[in-house]
Amino acid sequence: MSVELLDAATIVSFVEDEDAFNVSIHDRFAHLDTDHDGVLSYAEMKEELKSLRVFETHYGIDVKPDPNELVGVYKSLFAQFDHDSNGSVDLEEFKTETKQMMLAMATGMGFLPLQMVLEEDSFLKKAVEKEATKAGA
């Protein structure tokens, strides 16, 4: 993990750079697709959904939610990705929903930069790295 400055423009720039975004999406999808069948099952996506940290409350301190509530939240999140409701998520569904989530996050951030703790392999960290590379060029 690292602490980074992040703003909405950085996220939007990353998402709009189709080459960089598509490479990141493809890499993450391939990593998650452990059985290499070209789609993600709920079991394969569960850890990724957990990384969204929807139950984190304050400065990295996690609450202990009811296990039934947790299952319901993760299944609901999976359903957001599974656009055709066939029980699996293909690469295009994964890309589309990830893009929508990132743009929604950018919209919610506004224009002022925020200092955030980012996971090393997260899409947000990749956006910051892309922006730093662009600024250094």
mmCIF file of N, CA and C in Angstrom:
data_model
loop_
_atom_site.group_PDB
_atom_site.id
_atom_site.type_symbol
_atom_site.label_atom_id
_atom_site.label_comp_id
_atom_site.label_asym_id
_atom_site.label_seq_id
_atom_site.Cartn_x
_atom_site.Cartn_y
_atom_site.Cartn_z
ATOM 1 N N MET A 1 0.839 -1.181 0.000
ATOM 2 C CA MET A 1 0.000 0.000 0.000
ATOM 3 C C MET A 1 0.880 1.239 0.000
ATOM 4 N N SER A 2 0.303 2.300 -0.543
ATOM 5 C CA SER A 2 1.005 3.574 -0.523
ATOM 6 C C SER A 2 -0.013 4.701 -0.398
ATOM 7 N N VAL A 3 0.446 5.815 0.106
ATOM 8 C CA VAL A 3 -0.401 6.994 0.232
ATOM 9 C C VAL A 3 -0.146 7.867 -0.990
ATOM 10 N N GLU A 4 -1.213 8.205 -1.681
ATOM 11 C CA GLU A 4 -1.107 8.961 -2.934
ATOM 12 C C GLU A 4 -2.110 10.100 -2.952
ATOM 13 N N LEU A 5 -1.794 11.131 -3.735
ATOM 14 C CA LEU A 5 -2.755 12.196 -4.023
ATOM 15 C C LEU A 5 -3.513 11.799 -5.270
ATOM 16 N N LEU A 6 -4.819 11.899 -5.202
ATOM 17 C CA LEU A 6 -5.667 11.455 -6.299
ATOM 18 C C LEU A 6 -6.785 12.465 -6.493
ATOM 19 N N ASP A 7 -7.070 12.783 -7.757
ATOM 20 C CA ASP A 7 -8.209 13.646 -8.041
ATOM 21 C C ASP A 7 -9.035 13.044 -9.166
ATOM 22 N N ALA A 8 -10.191 13.630 -9.397
ATOM 23 C CA ALA A 8 -11.111 13.102 -10.396
ATOM 24 C C ALA A 8 -10.490 13.111 -11.788
ATOM 25 N N ALA A 9 -9.736 14.134 -12.118
ATOM 26 C CA ALA A 9 -9.131 14.230 -13.450
ATOM 27 C C ALA A 9 -8.180 13.072 -13.715
ATOM 28 N N THR A 10 -7.473 12.625 -12.692
ATOM 29 C CA THR A 10 -6.554 11.494 -12.839
ATOM 30 C C THR A 10 -7.325 10.230 -13.188
ATOM 31 N N ILE A 11 -8.435 9.999 -12.507
ATOM 32 C CA ILE A 11 -9.249 8.811 -12.765
ATOM 33 C C ILE A 11 -9.852 8.881 -14.175
ATOM 34 N N VAL A 12 -10.425 10.011 -14.522
ATOM 35 C CA VAL A 12 -11.059 10.166 -15.833
ATOM 36 C C VAL A 12 -10.024 10.002 -16.940
ATOM 37 N N SER A 13 -8.856 10.582 -16.773
ATOM 38 C CA SER A 13 -7.798 10.461 -17.773
ATOM 39 C C SER A 13 -7.409 9.000 -17.985
ATOM 40 N N PHE A 14 -7.295 8.249 -16.894
ATOM 41 C CA PHE A 14 -6.937 6.834 -16.981
ATOM 42 C C PHE A 14 -8.017 6.037 -17.715
ATOM 43 N N VAL A 15 -9.266 6.262 -17.368
ATOM 44 C CA VAL A 15 -10.373 5.531 -17.979
ATOM 45 C C VAL A 15 -10.503 5.884 -19.465
ATOM 46 N N GLU A 16 -10.259 7.137 -19.802
ATOM 47 C CA GLU A 16 -10.394 7.568 -21.190
ATOM 48 C C GLU A 16 -9.213 7.145 -22.069
ATOM 49 N N ASP A 17 -8.092 6.787 -21.452
ATOM 50 C CA ASP A 17 -6.949 6.265 -22.210
ATOM 51 C C ASP A 17 -7.225 4.789 -22.476
ATOM 52 N N GLU A 18 -7.871 4.512 -23.606
ATOM 53 C CA GLU A 18 -8.338 3.151 -23.879
ATOM 54 C C GLU A 18 -7.229 2.115 -23.826
ATOM 55 N N ASP A 19 -6.053 2.454 -24.333
ATOM 56 C CA ASP A 19 -4.958 1.479 -24.325
ATOM 57 C C ASP A 19 -4.569 1.102 -22.899
ATOM 58 N N ALA A 20 -4.289 2.103 -22.070
ATOM 59 C CA ALA A 20 -3.863 1.837 -20.690
ATOM 60 C C ALA A 20 -4.974 1.147 -19.898
ATOM 61 N N PHE A 21 -6.197 1.645 -20.046
ATOM 62 C CA PHE A 21 -7.317 1.066 -19.295
ATOM 63 C C PHE A 21 -7.574 -0.379 -19.723
ATOM 64 N N ASN A 22 -7.593 -0.621 -21.036
ATOM 65 C CA ASN A 22 -7.846 -1.979 -21.522
ATOM 66 C C ASN A 22 -6.774 -2.962 -21.089
ATOM 67 N N VAL A 23 -5.513 -2.546 -21.098
ATOM 68 C CA VAL A 23 -4.439 -3.431 -20.637
ATOM 69 C C VAL A 23 -4.640 -3.772 -19.165
ATOM 70 N N SER A 24 -4.964 -2.773 -18.349
ATOM 71 C CA SER A 24 -5.185 -3.007 -16.917
ATOM 72 C C SER A 24 -6.377 -3.929 -16.679
ATOM 73 N N ILE A 25 -7.453 -3.697 -17.427
ATOM 74 C CA ILE A 25 -8.652 -4.530 -17.296
ATOM 75 C C ILE A 25 -8.341 -5.969 -17.695
ATOM 76 N N HIS A 26 -7.687 -6.130 -18.828
ATOM 77 C CA HIS A 26 -7.356 -7.472 -19.314
ATOM 78 C C HIS A 26 -6.452 -8.198 -18.322
ATOM 79 N N ASP A 27 -5.454 -7.509 -17.791
ATOM 80 C CA ASP A 27 -4.538 -8.136 -16.821
ATOM 81 C C ASP A 27 -5.280 -8.579 -15.563
ATOM 82 N N ARG A 28 -6.144 -7.710 -15.038
ATOM 83 C CA ARG A 28 -6.880 -8.054 -13.819
ATOM 84 C C ARG A 28 -7.842 -9.204 -14.083
ATOM 85 N N PHE A 29 -8.530 -9.162 -15.224
ATOM 86 C CA PHE A 29 -9.475 -10.216 -15.589
ATOM 87 C C PHE A 29 -8.739 -11.555 -15.692
ATOM 88 N N ALA A 30 -7.600 -11.569 -16.378
ATOM 89 C CA ALA A 30 -6.818 -12.803 -16.534
ATOM 90 C C ALA A 30 -6.353 -13.324 -15.180
ATOM 91 N N HIS A 31 -5.983 -12.419 -14.278
ATOM 92 C CA HIS A 31 -5.572 -12.825 -12.931
ATOM 93 C C HIS A 31 -6.729 -13.464 -12.160
ATOM 94 N N LEU A 32 -7.909 -12.898 -12.305
ATOM 95 C CA LEU A 32 -9.077 -13.407 -11.582
ATOM 96 C C LEU A 32 -9.623 -14.700 -12.183
ATOM 97 N N ASP A 33 -9.461 -14.883 -13.487
ATOM 98 C CA ASP A 33 -10.002 -16.054 -14.194
ATOM 99 C C ASP A 33 -9.098 -17.264 -13.948
ATOM 100 N N THR A 34 -9.191 -17.804 -12.743
ATOM 101 C CA THR A 34 -8.259 -18.866 -12.323
ATOM 102 C C THR A 34 -8.432 -20.173 -13.073
ATOM 103 N N ASP A 35 -9.632 -20.433 -13.603
ATOM 104 C CA ASP A 35 -9.816 -21.673 -14.367
ATOM 105 C C ASP A 35 -9.659 -21.455 -15.876
ATOM 106 N N HIS A 36 -9.334 -20.220 -16.264
ATOM 107 C CA HIS A 36 -9.019 -19.867 -17.649
ATOM 108 C C HIS A 36 -10.123 -20.238 -18.649
ATOM 109 N N ASP A 37 -11.388 -20.059 -18.221
ATOM 110 C CA ASP A 37 -12.496 -20.375 -19.128
ATOM 111 C C ASP A 37 -13.049 -19.133 -19.835
ATOM 112 N N GLY A 38 -12.436 -17.983 -19.609
ATOM 113 C CA GLY A 38 -12.846 -16.768 -20.301
ATOM 114 C C GLY A 38 -13.986 -16.006 -19.653
ATOM 115 N N VAL A 39 -14.480 -16.483 -18.511
ATOM 116 C CA VAL A 39 -15.517 -15.778 -17.755
ATOM 117 C C VAL A 39 -15.175 -15.881 -16.265
ATOM 118 N N LEU A 40 -15.750 -14.970 -15.494
ATOM 119 C CA LEU A 40 -15.538 -14.988 -14.050
ATOM 120 C C LEU A 40 -16.792 -15.489 -13.347
ATOM 121 N N SER A 41 -16.603 -16.471 -12.507
ATOM 122 C CA SER A 41 -17.698 -16.968 -11.679
ATOM 123 C C SER A 41 -17.771 -16.111 -10.410
ATOM 124 N N TYR A 42 -18.833 -16.297 -9.652
ATOM 125 C CA TYR A 42 -18.947 -15.595 -8.370
ATOM 126 C C TYR A 42 -17.755 -15.938 -7.483
ATOM 127 N N ALA A 43 -17.386 -17.212 -7.436
ATOM 128 C CA ALA A 43 -16.257 -17.637 -6.593
ATOM 129 C C ALA A 43 -14.969 -16.938 -7.014
ATOM 130 N N GLU A 44 -14.758 -16.791 -8.314
ATOM 131 C CA GLU A 44 -13.539 -16.134 -8.787
ATOM 132 C C GLU A 44 -13.545 -14.637 -8.478
ATOM 133 N N MET A 45 -14.701 -14.020 -8.487
ATOM 134 C CA MET A 45 -14.783 -12.576 -8.249
ATOM 135 C C MET A 45 -14.907 -12.201 -6.781
ATOM 136 N N LYS A 46 -15.179 -13.158 -5.933
ATOM 137 C CA LYS A 46 -15.463 -12.848 -4.525
ATOM 138 C C LYS A 46 -14.328 -12.066 -3.858
ATOM 139 N N GLU A 47 -13.083 -12.474 -4.058
ATOM 140 C CA GLU A 47 -11.963 -11.757 -3.438
ATOM 141 C C GLU A 47 -11.842 -10.336 -3.985
ATOM 142 N N GLU A 48 -12.090 -10.174 -5.275
ATOM 143 C CA GLU A 48 -12.059 -8.838 -5.879
ATOM 144 C C GLU A 48 -13.154 -7.963 -5.269
ATOM 145 N N LEU A 49 -14.321 -8.531 -5.070
ATOM 146 C CA LEU A 49 -15.420 -7.786 -4.453
ATOM 147 C C LEU A 49 -15.078 -7.414 -3.019
ATOM 148 N N LYS A 50 -14.415 -8.309 -2.317
ATOM 149 C CA LYS A 50 -13.992 -8.000 -0.946
ATOM 150 C C LYS A 50 -13.022 -6.826 -0.927
ATOM 151 N N SER A 51 -12.184 -6.717 -1.969
ATOM 152 C CA SER A 51 -11.189 -5.645 -1.999
ATOM 153 C C SER A 51 -11.834 -4.266 -2.150
ATOM 154 N N LEU A 52 -13.105 -4.215 -2.533
ATOM 155 C CA LEU A 52 -13.807 -2.933 -2.620
ATOM 156 C C LEU A 52 -14.033 -2.339 -1.236
ATOM 157 N N ARG A 53 -13.919 -3.154 -0.217
ATOM 158 C CA ARG A 53 -13.981 -2.741 1.185
ATOM 159 C C ARG A 53 -15.243 -1.932 1.506
ATOM 160 N N VAL A 54 -16.381 -2.484 1.085
ATOM 161 C CA VAL A 54 -17.637 -1.781 1.308
ATOM 162 C C VAL A 54 -18.022 -1.687 2.782
ATOM 163 N N PHE A 55 -17.376 -2.481 3.627
ATOM 164 C CA PHE A 55 -17.692 -2.433 5.053
ATOM 165 C C PHE A 55 -16.636 -1.718 5.875
ATOM 166 N N GLU A 56 -15.612 -1.158 5.234
ATOM 167 C CA GLU A 56 -14.618 -0.393 5.961
ATOM 168 C C GLU A 56 -15.288 0.881 6.450
ATOM 169 N N THR A 57 -15.050 1.231 7.691
ATOM 170 C CA THR A 57 -15.761 2.373 8.237
ATOM 171 C C THR A 57 -14.878 3.587 8.468
ATOM 172 N N HIS A 58 -13.659 3.391 8.987
ATOM 173 C CA HIS A 58 -12.875 4.554 9.367
ATOM 174 C C HIS A 58 -11.404 4.180 9.464
ATOM 175 N N TYR A 59 -10.599 4.792 8.644
ATOM 176 C CA TYR A 59 -9.146 4.617 8.692
ATOM 177 C C TYR A 59 -8.709 3.158 8.726
ATOM 178 N N GLY A 60 -9.305 2.348 7.879
ATOM 179 C CA GLY A 60 -8.878 0.970 7.758
ATOM 180 C C GLY A 60 -9.397 0.039 8.828
ATOM 181 N N ILE A 61 -10.272 0.499 9.692
ATOM 182 C CA ILE A 61 -10.833 -0.356 10.726
ATOM 183 C C ILE A 61 -12.105 -0.980 10.166
ATOM 184 N N ASP A 62 -12.119 -2.282 10.086
ATOM 185 C CA ASP A 62 -13.263 -2.971 9.511
ATOM 186 C C ASP A 62 -14.287 -3.310 10.583
ATOM 187 N N VAL A 63 -15.559 -3.236 10.206
ATOM 188 C CA VAL A 63 -16.621 -3.687 11.088
ATOM 189 C C VAL A 63 -16.803 -5.180 10.854
ATOM 190 N N LYS A 64 -17.449 -5.847 11.770
ATOM 191 C CA LYS A 64 -17.737 -7.274 11.611
ATOM 192 C C LYS A 64 -19.214 -7.418 11.274
ATOM 193 N N PRO A 65 -19.523 -7.437 9.967
ATOM 194 C CA PRO A 65 -20.926 -7.518 9.573
ATOM 195 C C PRO A 65 -21.486 -8.916 9.768
ATOM 196 N N ASP A 66 -22.786 -8.971 9.789
ATOM 197 C CA ASP A 66 -23.485 -10.249 9.841
ATOM 198 C C ASP A 66 -23.101 -11.048 8.589
ATOM 199 N N PRO A 67 -22.707 -12.330 8.731
ATOM 200 C CA PRO A 67 -22.291 -13.128 7.562
ATOM 201 C C PRO A 67 -23.355 -13.204 6.471
ATOM 202 N N ASN A 68 -24.620 -13.256 6.840
ATOM 203 C CA ASN A 68 -25.689 -13.297 5.839
ATOM 204 C C ASN A 68 -25.774 -11.983 5.064
ATOM 205 N N GLU A 69 -25.564 -10.878 5.772
ATOM 206 C CA GLU A 69 -25.569 -9.573 5.118
ATOM 207 C C GLU A 69 -24.393 -9.483 4.138
ATOM 208 N N LEU A 70 -23.257 -9.992 4.544
ATOM 209 C CA LEU A 70 -22.067 -9.975 3.703
ATOM 210 C C LEU A 70 -22.293 -10.745 2.405
ATOM 211 N N VAL A 71 -22.864 -11.936 2.504
ATOM 212 C CA VAL A 71 -23.162 -12.745 1.316
ATOM 213 C C VAL A 71 -24.107 -11.985 0.396
ATOM 214 N N GLY A 72 -25.121 -11.363 0.969
ATOM 215 C CA GLY A 72 -26.080 -10.603 0.171
ATOM 216 C C GLY A 72 -25.441 -9.434 -0.554
ATOM 217 N N VAL A 73 -24.553 -8.732 0.124
ATOM 218 C CA VAL A 73 -23.881 -7.582 -0.497
ATOM 219 C C VAL A 73 -22.987 -8.047 -1.638
ATOM 220 N N TYR A 74 -22.207 -9.099 -1.425
ATOM 221 C CA TYR A 74 -21.309 -9.578 -2.478
ATOM 222 C C TYR A 74 -22.087 -10.130 -3.669
ATOM 223 N N LYS A 75 -23.182 -10.795 -3.413
ATOM 224 C CA LYS A 75 -24.001 -11.306 -4.526
ATOM 225 C C LYS A 75 -24.634 -10.148 -5.301
ATOM 226 N N SER A 76 -25.037 -9.116 -4.600
ATOM 227 C CA SER A 76 -25.593 -7.937 -5.256
ATOM 228 C C SER A 76 -24.533 -7.237 -6.105
ATOM 229 N N LEU A 77 -23.324 -7.115 -5.577
ATOM 230 C CA LEU A 77 -22.236 -6.518 -6.351
ATOM 231 C C LEU A 77 -21.922 -7.355 -7.584
ATOM 232 N N PHE A 78 -21.903 -8.677 -7.424
ATOM 233 C CA PHE A 78 -21.656 -9.562 -8.564
ATOM 234 C C PHE A 78 -22.730 -9.356 -9.637
ATOM 235 N N ALA A 79 -23.975 -9.220 -9.206
ATOM 236 C CA ALA A 79 -25.078 -9.017 -10.141
ATOM 237 C C ALA A 79 -24.905 -7.716 -10.935
ATOM 238 N N GLN A 80 -24.293 -6.700 -10.309
ATOM 239 C CA GLN A 80 -24.011 -5.452 -11.020
ATOM 240 C C GLN A 80 -23.084 -5.695 -12.214
ATOM 241 N N PHE A 81 -22.138 -6.606 -12.062
ATOM 242 C CA PHE A 81 -21.200 -6.926 -13.139
ATOM 243 C C PHE A 81 -21.826 -7.861 -14.173
ATOM 244 N N ASP A 82 -22.694 -8.752 -13.727
ATOM 245 C CA ASP A 82 -23.292 -9.777 -14.594
ATOM 246 C C ASP A 82 -24.490 -9.186 -15.339
ATOM 247 N N HIS A 83 -24.212 -8.362 -16.343
ATOM 248 C CA HIS A 83 -25.256 -7.608 -17.043
ATOM 249 C C HIS A 83 -26.303 -8.495 -17.701
ATOM 250 N N ASP A 84 -25.912 -9.652 -18.221
ATOM 251 C CA ASP A 84 -26.886 -10.520 -18.892
ATOM 252 C C ASP A 84 -27.471 -11.587 -17.957
ATOM 253 N N SER A 85 -27.128 -11.528 -16.680
ATOM 254 C CA SER A 85 -27.671 -12.425 -15.637
ATOM 255 C C SER A 85 -27.507 -13.907 -15.973
ATOM 256 N N ASN A 86 -26.377 -14.261 -16.566
ATOM 257 C CA ASN A 86 -26.140 -15.670 -16.895
ATOM 258 C C ASN A 86 -25.287 -16.384 -15.843
ATOM 259 N N GLY A 87 -24.972 -15.713 -14.748
ATOM 260 C CA GLY A 87 -24.217 -16.343 -13.665
ATOM 261 C C GLY A 87 -22.715 -16.237 -13.803
ATOM 262 N N SER A 88 -22.252 -15.517 -14.830
ATOM 263 C CA SER A 88 -20.813 -15.302 -14.991
ATOM 264 C C SER A 88 -20.593 -13.918 -15.598
ATOM 265 N N VAL A 89 -19.363 -13.440 -15.455
ATOM 266 C CA VAL A 89 -19.004 -12.116 -15.948
ATOM 267 C C VAL A 89 -17.941 -12.284 -17.022
ATOM 268 N N ASP A 90 -18.250 -11.807 -18.235
ATOM 269 C CA ASP A 90 -17.255 -11.880 -19.303
ATOM 270 C C ASP A 90 -16.393 -10.614 -19.278
ATOM 271 N N LEU A 91 -15.380 -10.590 -20.122
ATOM 272 C CA LEU A 91 -14.427 -9.478 -20.126
ATOM 273 C C LEU A 91 -15.115 -8.144 -20.397
ATOM 274 N N GLU A 92 -16.039 -8.108 -21.324
ATOM 275 C CA GLU A 92 -16.720 -6.857 -21.662
ATOM 276 C C GLU A 92 -17.578 -6.354 -20.493
ATOM 277 N N GLU A 93 -18.277 -7.253 -19.815
ATOM 278 C CA GLU A 93 -19.071 -6.861 -18.641
ATOM 279 C C GLU A 93 -18.156 -6.322 -17.544
ATOM 280 N N PHE A 94 -17.029 -7.000 -17.331
ATOM 281 C CA PHE A 94 -16.069 -6.573 -16.310
ATOM 282 C C PHE A 94 -15.536 -5.180 -16.635
ATOM 283 N N LYS A 95 -15.176 -4.969 -17.885
ATOM 284 C CA LYS A 95 -14.642 -3.671 -18.319
ATOM 285 C C LYS A 95 -15.700 -2.580 -18.165
ATOM 286 N N THR A 96 -16.905 -2.829 -18.634
ATOM 287 C CA THR A 96 -17.976 -1.831 -18.594
ATOM 288 C C THR A 96 -18.304 -1.424 -17.163
ATOM 289 N N GLU A 97 -18.462 -2.397 -16.285
ATOM 290 C CA GLU A 97 -18.841 -2.075 -14.902
ATOM 291 C C GLU A 97 -17.695 -1.415 -14.144
ATOM 292 N N THR A 98 -16.474 -1.863 -14.377
ATOM 293 C CA THR A 98 -15.322 -1.238 -13.719
ATOM 294 C C THR A 98 -15.201 0.214 -14.153
ATOM 295 N N LYS A 99 -15.398 0.461 -15.437
ATOM 296 C CA LYS A 99 -15.345 1.832 -15.954
ATOM 297 C C LYS A 99 -16.427 2.696 -15.306
ATOM 298 N N GLN A 100 -17.644 2.168 -15.219
ATOM 299 C CA GLN A 100 -18.738 2.923 -14.594
ATOM 300 C C GLN A 100 -18.434 3.221 -13.125
ATOM 301 N N MET A 101 -17.892 2.238 -12.419
ATOM 302 C CA MET A 101 -17.567 2.437 -11.003
ATOM 303 C C MET A 101 -16.492 3.510 -10.833
ATOM 304 N N MET A 102 -15.465 3.462 -11.683
ATOM 305 C CA MET A 102 -14.384 4.441 -11.569
ATOM 306 C C MET A 102 -14.865 5.847 -11.913
ATOM 307 N N LEU A 103 -15.699 5.973 -12.939
ATOM 308 C CA LEU A 103 -16.223 7.288 -13.290
ATOM 309 C C LEU A 103 -17.164 7.818 -12.209
ATOM 310 N N ALA A 104 -17.931 6.942 -11.586
ATOM 311 C CA ALA A 104 -18.797 7.358 -10.473
ATOM 312 C C ALA A 104 -17.954 7.847 -9.297
ATOM 313 N N MET A 105 -16.845 7.160 -9.044
ATOM 314 C CA MET A 105 -15.949 7.582 -7.973
ATOM 315 C C MET A 105 -15.368 8.957 -8.287
ATOM 316 N N ALA A 106 -14.966 9.168 -9.540
ATOM 317 C CA ALA A 106 -14.420 10.463 -9.948
ATOM 318 C C ALA A 106 -15.459 11.569 -9.775
ATOM 319 N N THR A 107 -16.685 11.288 -10.160
ATOM 320 C CA THR A 107 -17.761 12.266 -10.017
ATOM 321 C C THR A 107 -17.970 12.624 -8.545
ATOM 322 N N GLY A 108 -17.913 11.618 -7.691
ATOM 323 C CA GLY A 108 -18.116 11.847 -6.260
ATOM 324 C C GLY A 108 -16.980 12.591 -5.591
ATOM 325 N N MET A 109 -15.793 12.522 -6.177
ATOM 326 C CA MET A 109 -14.628 13.176 -5.571
ATOM 327 C C MET A 109 -14.631 14.680 -5.767
ATOM 328 N N GLY A 110 -15.223 15.134 -6.848
ATOM 329 C CA GLY A 110 -15.143 16.557 -7.152
ATOM 330 C C GLY A 110 -13.787 16.898 -7.742
ATOM 331 N N PHE A 111 -13.391 18.169 -7.649
ATOM 332 C CA PHE A 111 -12.164 18.600 -8.322
ATOM 333 C C PHE A 111 -10.965 18.728 -7.392
ATOM 334 N N LEU A 112 -11.157 18.676 -6.091
ATOM 335 C CA LEU A 112 -10.032 18.797 -5.167
ATOM 336 C C LEU A 112 -9.348 17.447 -4.972
ATOM 337 N N PRO A 113 -8.014 17.434 -4.934
ATOM 338 C CA PRO A 113 -7.310 16.159 -4.732
ATOM 339 C C PRO A 113 -7.501 15.636 -3.311
ATOM 340 N N LEU A 114 -7.494 14.317 -3.203
ATOM 341 C CA LEU A 114 -7.604 13.649 -1.914
ATOM 342 C C LEU A 114 -6.357 12.815 -1.678
ATOM 343 N N GLN A 115 -5.957 12.716 -0.441
ATOM 344 C CA GLN A 115 -4.868 11.816 -0.086
ATOM 345 C C GLN A 115 -5.504 10.488 0.300
ATOM 346 N N MET A 116 -5.091 9.420 -0.381
ATOM 347 C CA MET A 116 -5.708 8.118 -0.176
ATOM 348 C C MET A 116 -4.646 7.045 -0.020
ATOM 349 N N VAL A 117 -4.978 6.017 0.734
ATOM 350 C CA VAL A 117 -4.142 4.820 0.806
ATOM 351 C C VAL A 117 -4.634 3.887 -0.288
ATOM 352 N N LEU A 118 -3.724 3.512 -1.195
ATOM 353 C CA LEU A 118 -4.099 2.689 -2.340
ATOM 354 C C LEU A 118 -3.356 1.361 -2.320
ATOM 355 N N GLU A 119 -4.065 0.312 -2.683
ATOM 356 C CA GLU A 119 -3.452 -1.002 -2.861
ATOM 357 C C GLU A 119 -2.526 -0.927 -4.062
ATOM 358 N N GLU A 120 -1.406 -1.627 -4.002
ATOM 359 C CA GLU A 120 -0.396 -1.546 -5.052
ATOM 360 C C GLU A 120 -0.911 -1.944 -6.432
ATOM 361 N N ASP A 121 -1.797 -2.902 -6.519
ATOM 362 C CA ASP A 121 -2.234 -3.380 -7.827
ATOM 363 C C ASP A 121 -3.636 -2.879 -8.191
ATOM 364 N N SER A 122 -4.105 -1.844 -7.499
ATOM 365 C CA SER A 122 -5.469 -1.366 -7.747
ATOM 366 C C SER A 122 -5.526 -0.506 -9.005
ATOM 367 N N PHE A 123 -6.725 -0.388 -9.557
ATOM 368 C CA PHE A 123 -6.914 0.465 -10.720
ATOM 369 C C PHE A 123 -6.605 1.918 -10.377
ATOM 370 N N LEU A 124 -6.943 2.344 -9.160
ATOM 371 C CA LEU A 124 -6.648 3.726 -8.760
ATOM 372 C C LEU A 124 -5.142 3.965 -8.702
ATOM 373 N N LYS A 125 -4.388 3.001 -8.197
ATOM 374 C CA LYS A 125 -2.931 3.127 -8.161
ATOM 375 C C LYS A 125 -2.375 3.203 -9.581
ATOM 376 N N LYS A 126 -2.919 2.419 -10.495
ATOM 377 C CA LYS A 126 -2.481 2.459 -11.892
ATOM 378 C C LYS A 126 -2.780 3.828 -12.509
ATOM 379 N N ALA A 127 -3.915 4.420 -12.137
ATOM 380 C CA ALA A 127 -4.256 5.754 -12.631
ATOM 381 C C ALA A 127 -3.245 6.787 -12.143
ATOM 382 N N VAL A 128 -2.868 6.701 -10.873
ATOM 383 C CA VAL A 128 -1.883 7.631 -10.306
ATOM 384 C C VAL A 128 -0.528 7.445 -10.994
ATOM 385 N N GLU A 129 -0.121 6.197 -11.202
ATOM 386 C CA GLU A 129 1.163 5.932 -11.861
ATOM 387 C C GLU A 129 1.171 6.465 -13.290
ATOM 388 N N LYS A 130 0.065 6.294 -14.008
ATOM 389 C CA LYS A 130 -0.036 6.801 -15.378
ATOM 390 C C LYS A 130 0.091 8.323 -15.371
ATOM 391 N N GLU A 131 -0.574 8.963 -14.442
ATOM 392 C CA GLU A 131 -0.523 10.419 -14.345
ATOM 393 C C GLU A 131 0.898 10.897 -14.003
ATOM 394 N N ALA A 132 1.575 10.189 -13.111
ATOM 395 C CA ALA A 132 2.950 10.553 -12.737
ATOM 396 C C ALA A 132 3.894 10.394 -13.925
ATOM 397 N N THR A 133 3.682 9.347 -14.704
ATOM 398 C CA THR A 133 4.505 9.121 -15.896
ATOM 399 C C THR A 133 4.292 10.244 -16.905
ATOM 400 N N LYS A 134 3.038 10.648 -17.053
ATOM 401 C CA LYS A 134 2.685 11.719 -17.981
ATOM 402 C C LYS A 134 3.308 13.051 -17.524
ATOM 403 N N ALA A 135 3.282 13.311 -16.223
ATOM 404 C CA ALA A 135 3.826 14.549 -15.688
ATOM 405 C C ALA A 135 5.350 14.596 -15.796
ATOM 406 N N GLY A 136 5.977 13.414 -15.689
ATOM 407 C CA GLY A 136 7.435 13.349 -15.755
ATOM 408 C C GLY A 136 7.969 13.398 -17.166
ATOM 409 N N ALA A 137 7.101 13.240 -18.149
ATOM 410 C CA ALA A 137 7.573 13.204 -19.550
ATOM 411 C C ALA A 137 7.793 14.570 -20.132
#
